[in-house]
XYZ file of C-alpha atoms in Angstrom:
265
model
C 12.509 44.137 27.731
C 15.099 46.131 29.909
C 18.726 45.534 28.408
C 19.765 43.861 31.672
C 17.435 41.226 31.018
C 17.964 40.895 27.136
C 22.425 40.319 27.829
C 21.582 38.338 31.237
C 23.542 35.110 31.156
C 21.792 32.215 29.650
C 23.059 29.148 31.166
C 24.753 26.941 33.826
C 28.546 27.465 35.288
C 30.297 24.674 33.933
C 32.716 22.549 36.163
C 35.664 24.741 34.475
C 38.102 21.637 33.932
C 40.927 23.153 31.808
C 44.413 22.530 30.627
C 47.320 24.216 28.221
C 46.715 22.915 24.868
C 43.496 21.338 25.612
C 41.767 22.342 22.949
C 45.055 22.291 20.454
C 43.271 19.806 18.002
C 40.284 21.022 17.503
C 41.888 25.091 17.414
C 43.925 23.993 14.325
C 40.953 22.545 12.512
C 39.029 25.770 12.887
C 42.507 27.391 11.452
C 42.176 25.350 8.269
C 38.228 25.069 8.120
C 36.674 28.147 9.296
C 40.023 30.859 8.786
C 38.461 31.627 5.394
C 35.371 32.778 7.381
C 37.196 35.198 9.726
C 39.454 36.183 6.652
C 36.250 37.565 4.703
C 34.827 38.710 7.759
C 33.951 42.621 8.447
C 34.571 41.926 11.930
C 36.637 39.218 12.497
C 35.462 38.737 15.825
C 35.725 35.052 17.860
C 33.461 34.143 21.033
C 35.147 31.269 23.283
C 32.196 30.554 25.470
C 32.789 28.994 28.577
C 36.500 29.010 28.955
C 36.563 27.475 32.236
C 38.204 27.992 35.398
C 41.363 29.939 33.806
C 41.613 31.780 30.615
C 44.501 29.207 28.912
C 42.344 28.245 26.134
C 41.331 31.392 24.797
C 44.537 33.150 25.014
C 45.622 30.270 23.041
C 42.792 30.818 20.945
C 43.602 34.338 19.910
C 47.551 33.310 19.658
C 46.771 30.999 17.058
C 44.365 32.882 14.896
C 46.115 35.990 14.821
C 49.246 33.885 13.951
C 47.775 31.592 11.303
C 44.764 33.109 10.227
C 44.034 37.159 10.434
C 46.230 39.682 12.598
C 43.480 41.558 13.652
C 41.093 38.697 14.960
C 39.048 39.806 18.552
C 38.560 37.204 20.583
C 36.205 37.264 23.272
C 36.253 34.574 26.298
C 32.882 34.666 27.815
C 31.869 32.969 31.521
C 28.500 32.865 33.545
C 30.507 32.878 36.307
C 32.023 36.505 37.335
C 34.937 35.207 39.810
C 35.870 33.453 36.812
C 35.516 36.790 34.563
C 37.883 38.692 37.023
C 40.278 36.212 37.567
C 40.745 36.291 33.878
C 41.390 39.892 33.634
C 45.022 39.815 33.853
C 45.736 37.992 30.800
C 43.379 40.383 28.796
C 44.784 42.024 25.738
C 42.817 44.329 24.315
C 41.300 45.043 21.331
C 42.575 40.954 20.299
C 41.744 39.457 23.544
C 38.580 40.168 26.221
C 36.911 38.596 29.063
C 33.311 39.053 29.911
C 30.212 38.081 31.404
C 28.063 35.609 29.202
C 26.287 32.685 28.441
C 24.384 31.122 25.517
C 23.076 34.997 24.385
C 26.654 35.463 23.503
C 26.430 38.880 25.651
C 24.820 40.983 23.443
C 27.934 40.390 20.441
C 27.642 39.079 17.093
C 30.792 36.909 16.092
C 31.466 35.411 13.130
C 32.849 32.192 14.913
C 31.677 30.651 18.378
C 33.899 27.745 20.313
C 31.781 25.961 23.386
C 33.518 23.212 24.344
C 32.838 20.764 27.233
C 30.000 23.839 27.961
C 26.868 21.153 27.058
C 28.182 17.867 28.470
C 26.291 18.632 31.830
C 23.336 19.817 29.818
C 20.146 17.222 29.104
C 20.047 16.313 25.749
C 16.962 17.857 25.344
C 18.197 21.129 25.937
C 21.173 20.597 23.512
C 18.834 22.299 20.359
C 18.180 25.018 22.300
C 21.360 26.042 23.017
C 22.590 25.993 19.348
C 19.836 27.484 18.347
C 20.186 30.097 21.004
C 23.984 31.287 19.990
C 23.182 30.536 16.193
C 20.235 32.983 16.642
C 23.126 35.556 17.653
C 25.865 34.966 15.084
C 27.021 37.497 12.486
C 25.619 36.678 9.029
C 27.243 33.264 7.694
C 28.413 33.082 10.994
C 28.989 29.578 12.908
C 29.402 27.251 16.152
C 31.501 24.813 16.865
C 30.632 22.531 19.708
C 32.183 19.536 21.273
C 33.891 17.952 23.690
C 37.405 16.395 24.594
C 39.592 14.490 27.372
C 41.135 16.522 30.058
C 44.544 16.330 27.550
C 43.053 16.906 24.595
C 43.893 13.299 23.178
C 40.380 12.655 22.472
C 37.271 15.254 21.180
C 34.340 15.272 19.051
C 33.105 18.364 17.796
C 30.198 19.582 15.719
C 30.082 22.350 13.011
C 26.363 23.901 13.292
C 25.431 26.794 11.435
C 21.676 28.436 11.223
C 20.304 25.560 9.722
C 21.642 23.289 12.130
C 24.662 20.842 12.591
C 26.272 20.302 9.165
C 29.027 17.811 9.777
C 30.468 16.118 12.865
C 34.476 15.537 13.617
C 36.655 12.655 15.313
C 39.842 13.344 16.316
C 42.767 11.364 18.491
C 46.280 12.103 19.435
C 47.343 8.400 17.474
C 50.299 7.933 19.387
C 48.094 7.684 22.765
C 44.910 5.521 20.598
C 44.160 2.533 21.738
C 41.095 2.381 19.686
C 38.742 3.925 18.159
C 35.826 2.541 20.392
C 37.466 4.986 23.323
C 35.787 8.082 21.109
C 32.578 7.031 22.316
C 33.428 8.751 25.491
C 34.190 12.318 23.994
C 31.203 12.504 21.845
C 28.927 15.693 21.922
C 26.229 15.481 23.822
C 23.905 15.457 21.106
C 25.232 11.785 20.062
C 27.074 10.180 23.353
C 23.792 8.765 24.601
C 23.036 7.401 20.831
C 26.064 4.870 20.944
C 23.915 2.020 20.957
C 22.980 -0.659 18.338
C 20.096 0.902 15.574
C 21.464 4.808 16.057
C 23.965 5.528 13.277
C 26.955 6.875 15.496
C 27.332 3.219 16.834
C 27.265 1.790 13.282
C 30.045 4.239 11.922
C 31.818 3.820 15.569
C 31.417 -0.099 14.976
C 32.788 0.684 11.306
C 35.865 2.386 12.323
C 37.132 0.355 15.479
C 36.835 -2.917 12.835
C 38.802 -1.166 10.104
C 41.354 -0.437 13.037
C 41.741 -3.867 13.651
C 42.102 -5.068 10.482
C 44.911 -2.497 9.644
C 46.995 -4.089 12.313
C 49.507 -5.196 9.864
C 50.188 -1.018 9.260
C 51.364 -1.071 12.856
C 54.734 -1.254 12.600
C 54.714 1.719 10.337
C 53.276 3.943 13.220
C 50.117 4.517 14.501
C 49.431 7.479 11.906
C 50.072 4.606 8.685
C 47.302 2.541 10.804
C 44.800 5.018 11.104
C 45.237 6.634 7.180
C 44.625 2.525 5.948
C 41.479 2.426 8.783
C 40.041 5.554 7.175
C 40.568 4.621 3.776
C 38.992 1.442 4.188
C 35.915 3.233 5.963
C 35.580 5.215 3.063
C 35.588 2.779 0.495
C 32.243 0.707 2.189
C 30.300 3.740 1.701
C 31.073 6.121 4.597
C 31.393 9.709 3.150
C 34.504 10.640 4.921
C 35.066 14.789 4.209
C 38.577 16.448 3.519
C 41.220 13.835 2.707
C 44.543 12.661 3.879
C 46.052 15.887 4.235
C 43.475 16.062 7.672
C 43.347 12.141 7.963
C 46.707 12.350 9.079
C 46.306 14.035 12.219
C 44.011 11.764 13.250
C 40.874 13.391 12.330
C 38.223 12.727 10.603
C 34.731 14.165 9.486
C 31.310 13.077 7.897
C 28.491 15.218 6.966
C 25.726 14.900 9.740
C 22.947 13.390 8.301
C 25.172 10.492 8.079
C 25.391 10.412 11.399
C 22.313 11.782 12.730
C 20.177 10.404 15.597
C 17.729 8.460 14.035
């Protein structure tokens, strides 16, 4: 196989929807759950795939690693779409920040850590396993991808950890202040589990689960939305849900379960 063919793009140009601090929530869970990764790492290097129509996230990305987790982090934005890849350019800091042509074959690089998010919503879930398997196939050893999806503001997202055996636990998160309820995560699923929000598929029983301990923590309330959701979550987790991590991430609104909890039946 000639080398053009074996680093040609794999995949679809996304619609590119992006804003500043879009992806805020789910960057400072990778800082807390996967900076031990890049911290060991030989090369500490980062793939944002599918960045969009402007290169805000990933220069955000690289901002907040370098600050939080490992000066010397490289991370590399990568888009199918070449007007997107030059328009990008500018903000390019090399060796910690690159922009280059590339789908799900990861161009040819082996990262440690992979972001693609809002990248499979437009997909078929058919093709979702694929895909993973596709950039998993390319990671650095012990390497991993995390995959999701969020509102246009980042208030809502779902996002999947998935390593080379496959997804290993799934994560909720809401800006509280903005929540409603829980029931509006439905929409910001990944795509592996939106269309399995309905009555038999686990997803809609833990979804069910959590909007009914929201309601009956009403009478946190007046304490703030954050008291609400920590008594929600600590009720879900003491019917049997095995809820991951703790308060100290509870309290931003998160929350995570291993995925065979949660797995389409």
């Amino acid at each position: 196989m000639a080398d053009r063919d074996r680093h040609r793009p794999l995949g679809v140009v996304t619609r590119g929807t992006t804003n500043p601090n879009r992806l805020r929530r789910v960057d400072n869970w990778l800082v807390e759950t996967c900076g031990d990764r890049l911290r060991a790492a030989a090369d500490p290097l980062v793939v944002d795939l599918g960045y969009g129509a402007t290169p805000v996230t990933a220069v955000e990305l690289r901002g907040r690693l370098a600050t939080r987790v490992r000066a010397d982090v490289r991370v590399v934005g990568l888009e199918i779409d070449p007007v997107r890849v030059a328009a990008a350019a500018p903000a390019a800091d090399p060796p910690g920040l690159a922009f280059a042509r590339g789908g799900f074959e990861l161009a040819g690089l082996r990262p440690t850590l992979v972001r693609a998010f809002n990248v499979l919503r437009q997909y078929d879930e058919s093709e979702v396993a694929d895909a993973w398997r596709t950039v998993t196939d390319r990671l650095a050893p012990g390497g991993v991808l995390v995959e999701g999806t969020c509102d246009e503001l980042g208030r809502l997202g779902g996002w999947l950890l998935i390593d080379a055996d496959g997804p290993r636990t799934l994560t909720l998160a809401a800006r509280l202040t903005t929540l409603e309820s829980p029931a509006q995560l439905a929409e910001r699923l990944p795509k592996a589990l939106i269309h399995r929000n309905v009555p038999g598929e686990r997803i809609h029983a833990l979804l069910r689960a959590l909007d009914d301990a929201w309601h009956s923590a009403a009478g946190y309330a007046p304490f703030g939305p954050r008291q609400r959701w920590l008594a929600a979550v600590t009720t879900l987790s003491s019917t049997g849900w095995p809820i991951l991590d703790g308060p100290p991430r509870w309290r931003h609104g998160e929350l995570t379960l291993p995925w065979q909890t949660i797995a389409p039946t």
